[in-house]
XYZ file of C-alpha atoms in Angstrom:
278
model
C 1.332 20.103 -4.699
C -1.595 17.511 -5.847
C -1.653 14.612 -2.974
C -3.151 11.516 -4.138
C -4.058 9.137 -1.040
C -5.166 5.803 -2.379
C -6.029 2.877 0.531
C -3.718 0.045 0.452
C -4.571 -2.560 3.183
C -3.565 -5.348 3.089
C -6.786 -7.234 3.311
C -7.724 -4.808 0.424
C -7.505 -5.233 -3.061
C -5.341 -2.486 -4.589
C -8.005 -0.600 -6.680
C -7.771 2.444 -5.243
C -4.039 2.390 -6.290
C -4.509 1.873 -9.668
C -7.047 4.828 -9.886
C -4.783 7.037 -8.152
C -1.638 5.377 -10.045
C -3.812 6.642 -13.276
C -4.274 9.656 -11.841
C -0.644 10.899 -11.659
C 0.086 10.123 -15.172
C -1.915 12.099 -16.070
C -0.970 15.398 -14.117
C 2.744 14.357 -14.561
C 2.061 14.322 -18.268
C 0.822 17.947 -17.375
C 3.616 19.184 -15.540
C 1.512 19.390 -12.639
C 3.199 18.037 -9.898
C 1.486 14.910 -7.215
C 2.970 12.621 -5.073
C 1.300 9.115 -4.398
C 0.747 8.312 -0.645
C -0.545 4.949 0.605
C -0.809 2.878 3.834
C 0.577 -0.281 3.624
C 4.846 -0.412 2.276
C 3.695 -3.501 0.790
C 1.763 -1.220 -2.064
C 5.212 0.400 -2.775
C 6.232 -2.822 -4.740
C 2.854 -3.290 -6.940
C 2.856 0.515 -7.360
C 6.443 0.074 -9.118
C 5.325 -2.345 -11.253
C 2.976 -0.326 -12.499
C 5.234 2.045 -13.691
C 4.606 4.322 -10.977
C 7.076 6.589 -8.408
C 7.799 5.636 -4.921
C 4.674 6.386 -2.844
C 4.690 8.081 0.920
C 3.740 5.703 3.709
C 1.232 6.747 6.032
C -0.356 4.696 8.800
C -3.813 6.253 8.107
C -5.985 8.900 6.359
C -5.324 10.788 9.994
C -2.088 11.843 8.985
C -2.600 13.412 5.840
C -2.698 16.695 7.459
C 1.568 15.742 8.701
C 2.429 16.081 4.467
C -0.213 18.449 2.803
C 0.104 22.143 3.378
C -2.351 25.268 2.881
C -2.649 25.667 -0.626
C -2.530 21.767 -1.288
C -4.787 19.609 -3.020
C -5.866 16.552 -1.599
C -7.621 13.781 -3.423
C -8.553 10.689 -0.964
C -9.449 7.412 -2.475
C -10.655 5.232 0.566
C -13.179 3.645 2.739
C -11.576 5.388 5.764
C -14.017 7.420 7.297
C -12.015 10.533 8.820
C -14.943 11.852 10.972
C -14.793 15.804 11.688
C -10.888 15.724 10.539
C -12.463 15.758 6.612
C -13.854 19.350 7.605
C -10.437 20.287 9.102
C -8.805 19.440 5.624
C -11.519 21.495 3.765
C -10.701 24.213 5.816
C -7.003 24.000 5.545
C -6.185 22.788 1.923
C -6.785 24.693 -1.192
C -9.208 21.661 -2.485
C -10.394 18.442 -1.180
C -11.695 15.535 -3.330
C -13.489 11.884 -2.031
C -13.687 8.784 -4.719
C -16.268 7.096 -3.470
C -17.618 4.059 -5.633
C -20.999 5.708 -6.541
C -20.703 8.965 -5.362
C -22.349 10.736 -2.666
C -23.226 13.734 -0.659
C -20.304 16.216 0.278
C -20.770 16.741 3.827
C -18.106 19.467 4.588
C -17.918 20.603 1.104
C -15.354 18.374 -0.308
C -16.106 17.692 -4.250
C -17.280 13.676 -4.015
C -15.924 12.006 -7.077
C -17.954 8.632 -8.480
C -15.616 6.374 -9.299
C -18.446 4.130 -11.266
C -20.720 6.779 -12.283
C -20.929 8.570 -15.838
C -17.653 6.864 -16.667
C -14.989 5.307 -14.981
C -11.284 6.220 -13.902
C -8.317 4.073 -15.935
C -4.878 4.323 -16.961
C -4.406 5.697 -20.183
C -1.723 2.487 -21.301
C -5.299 0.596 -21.382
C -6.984 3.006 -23.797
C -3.685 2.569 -26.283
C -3.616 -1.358 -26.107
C -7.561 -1.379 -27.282
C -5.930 -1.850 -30.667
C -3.497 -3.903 -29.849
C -3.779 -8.133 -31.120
C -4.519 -10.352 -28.509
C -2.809 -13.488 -27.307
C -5.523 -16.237 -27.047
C -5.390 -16.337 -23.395
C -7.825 -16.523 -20.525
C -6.266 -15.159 -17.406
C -8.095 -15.316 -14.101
C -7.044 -12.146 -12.210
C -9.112 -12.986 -8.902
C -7.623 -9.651 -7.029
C -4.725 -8.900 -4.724
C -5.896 -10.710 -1.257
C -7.081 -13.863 -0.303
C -7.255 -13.687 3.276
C -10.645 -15.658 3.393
C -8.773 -18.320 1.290
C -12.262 -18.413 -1.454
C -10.169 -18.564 -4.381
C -8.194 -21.820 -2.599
C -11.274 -23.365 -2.208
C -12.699 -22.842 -5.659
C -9.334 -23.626 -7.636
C -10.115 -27.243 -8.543
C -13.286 -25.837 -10.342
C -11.925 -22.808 -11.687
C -8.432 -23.948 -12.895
C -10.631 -26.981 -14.645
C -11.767 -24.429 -16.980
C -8.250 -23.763 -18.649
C -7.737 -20.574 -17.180
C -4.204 -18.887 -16.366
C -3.831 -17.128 -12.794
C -2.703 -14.129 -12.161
C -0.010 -14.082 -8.529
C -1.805 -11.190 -6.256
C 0.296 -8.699 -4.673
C -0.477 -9.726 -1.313
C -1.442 -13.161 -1.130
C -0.387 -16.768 -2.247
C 2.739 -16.823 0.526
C 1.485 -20.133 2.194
C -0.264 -21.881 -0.565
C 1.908 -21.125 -3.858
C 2.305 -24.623 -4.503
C -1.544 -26.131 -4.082
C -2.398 -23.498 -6.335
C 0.350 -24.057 -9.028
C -0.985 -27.528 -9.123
C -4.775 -26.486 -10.022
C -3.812 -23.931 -12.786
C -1.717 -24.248 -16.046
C 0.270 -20.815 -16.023
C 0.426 -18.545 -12.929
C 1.908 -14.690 -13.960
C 3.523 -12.815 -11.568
C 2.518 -9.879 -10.112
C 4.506 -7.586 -12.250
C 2.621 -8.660 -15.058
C -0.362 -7.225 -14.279
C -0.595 -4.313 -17.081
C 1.100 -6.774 -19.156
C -2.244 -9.015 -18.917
C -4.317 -6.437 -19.086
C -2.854 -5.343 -22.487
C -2.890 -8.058 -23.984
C -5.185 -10.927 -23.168
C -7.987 -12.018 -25.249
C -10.149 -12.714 -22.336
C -9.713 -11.389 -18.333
C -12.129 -12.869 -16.005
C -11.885 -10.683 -12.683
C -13.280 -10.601 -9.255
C -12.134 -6.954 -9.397
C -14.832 -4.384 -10.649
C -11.562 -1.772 -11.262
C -10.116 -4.647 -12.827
C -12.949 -5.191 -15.153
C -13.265 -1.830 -16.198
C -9.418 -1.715 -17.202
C -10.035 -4.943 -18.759
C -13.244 -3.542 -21.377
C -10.687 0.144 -22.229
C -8.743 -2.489 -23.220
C -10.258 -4.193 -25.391
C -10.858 -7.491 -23.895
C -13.588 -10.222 -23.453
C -14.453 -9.522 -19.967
C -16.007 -11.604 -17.698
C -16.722 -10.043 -14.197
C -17.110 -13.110 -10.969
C -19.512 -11.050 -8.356
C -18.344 -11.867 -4.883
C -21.403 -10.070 -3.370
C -21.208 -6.688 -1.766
C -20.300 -4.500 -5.195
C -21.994 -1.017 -5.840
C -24.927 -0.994 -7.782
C -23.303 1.649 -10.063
C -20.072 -0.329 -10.656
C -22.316 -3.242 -11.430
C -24.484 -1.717 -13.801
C -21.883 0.384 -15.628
C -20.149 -2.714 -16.405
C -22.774 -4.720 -17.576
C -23.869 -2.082 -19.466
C -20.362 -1.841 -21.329
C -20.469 -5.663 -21.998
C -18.733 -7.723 -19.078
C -20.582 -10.361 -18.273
C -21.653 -10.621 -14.490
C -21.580 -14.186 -13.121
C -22.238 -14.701 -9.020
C -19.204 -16.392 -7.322
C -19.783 -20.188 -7.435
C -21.368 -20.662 -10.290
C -19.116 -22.048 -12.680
C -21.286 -23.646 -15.444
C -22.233 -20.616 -15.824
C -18.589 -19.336 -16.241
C -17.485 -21.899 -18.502
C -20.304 -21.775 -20.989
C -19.558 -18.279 -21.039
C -15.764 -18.631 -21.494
C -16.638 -20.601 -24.747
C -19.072 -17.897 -26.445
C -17.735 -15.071 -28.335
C -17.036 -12.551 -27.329
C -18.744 -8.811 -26.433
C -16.909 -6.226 -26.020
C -17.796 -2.652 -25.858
C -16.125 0.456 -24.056
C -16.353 2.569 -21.351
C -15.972 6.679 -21.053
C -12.645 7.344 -19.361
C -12.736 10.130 -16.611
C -8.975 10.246 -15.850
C -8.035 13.186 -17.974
C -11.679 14.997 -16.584
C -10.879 14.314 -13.361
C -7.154 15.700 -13.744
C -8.522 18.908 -15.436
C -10.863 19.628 -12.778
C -8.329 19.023 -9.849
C -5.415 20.975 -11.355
C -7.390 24.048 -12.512
């Protein structure tokens, strides 16, 4: 069995899920069996509406060791450091695998996986839509949190700019209605892939996001929050998203106006599956 351990906080935005989500397809479409595990229930729901099966709930990345057995695979998408346990699974399992965001040293012997390195990790759906026509849309998919409440204070400005919103999984419960007021059309959550698919432009505070958002053919348009990975902000600029700092919305809407650039992006689901089954 393949164990695919994606964080899920819920002051996090779902990213790792939807690398992990990708992930699965993949093997499943291989025959090779992997089960999903993530720690927050909450994930469950936007996991579903990606298409994907019921995930295991774990509290933390300290209780992988209760599911996975000796000649398991482990793949662990999270900023959980586990200490001295990662050299106890490396011991135990029959492979270990970290996604970190640029990559890194292994330090038990784990193989470190860059999530933003020589490519970058997406469902396959995206790669199929890149032909797809596009509705003439601009949807704002800010992320799946908002516990600092930045995109409440910045939806005057931004929903000025005629974009659509996009309903994150885990946020919006207290404030649905001052943001339906700021912004024309608000998608729910289950629409995500939907969006993705088939939107002519995606702006995104999400560098996952973004990268789905370029496989799939999109005008993308990536708002930098501060605190990204070098890598993920070069690969992305590099495959044509525009990079505009948080806040600066002339910027944004002079951008939102050009046409657009659109490139593409090397997809390392079906590497990363190959290596990890073998």
């Amino acid at each position: 069995m393949i164990y695919l351990y994606a964080y899920t906080n819920h002051r996090a935005d779902l990213e790792a899920l939807r690398r992990m989500g990708a992930l699965w397809r993949v093997l499943e479409a291989r025959g090779v069996r992997a089960e999903l595990i993530v720690n927050d229930y909450r994930a469950q729901l936007a996991g579903r509406e990606l298409g994907l099966p019921p995930a295991t709930t774990v509290e933390n990345i300290m209780e992988l060791d209760a599911l996975a057995n000796g000649g398991d695979r482990v793949v662990i998408d999270s900023p959980e450091d586990p200490g001295e346990r990662l050299g106890f699974y490396v011991e135990k399992y029959a492979g270990v695998y970290t996604v970190k965001p640029c990559g890194a040293e292994s330090r038990f012997g784990e193989t470190v996986l860059a999530a933003f390195g020589e490519g970058v990790v997406v469902d396959l759906v995206y790669e199929a839509a890149a032909s797809l026509p596009k509705i003439p849309r601009k949807v704002f998919i800010y992320g799946d949190t908002d516990h600092d409440k930045r995109l409440l204070n910045a939806a005057e400005d931004l929903g000025a700019l005629g974009l659509d919103l996009y309903w994150g999984s885990y946020f919006y419960v207290k404030y649905e209605e001052e943001l339906a007021r700021c912004f024309g059309t608000i998608y729910e959550s289950e629409e995500y892939r939907e969006l993705i698919e088939g939107s002519e432009t995606v702006v995104t505070a999400m560098p996952q996001t973004a990268a789905e958002a370029i496989v799939a053919g999109a005008k993308t348009i990536w708002l930098d929050r501060g605190g990204a990975p070098v890598c993920a902000t070069d690969i992305l600029e590099a495959a044509g998203a525009v990079r505009i700092p948080w806040g600066d919305w002339s910027r944004l809407e002079t951008v939102l106006n050009e046409e657009a650039k659109r490139s593409t992006l090397t997809n390392l689901v079906g590497d990363w599956a190959g290596m990890i089954a073998d």
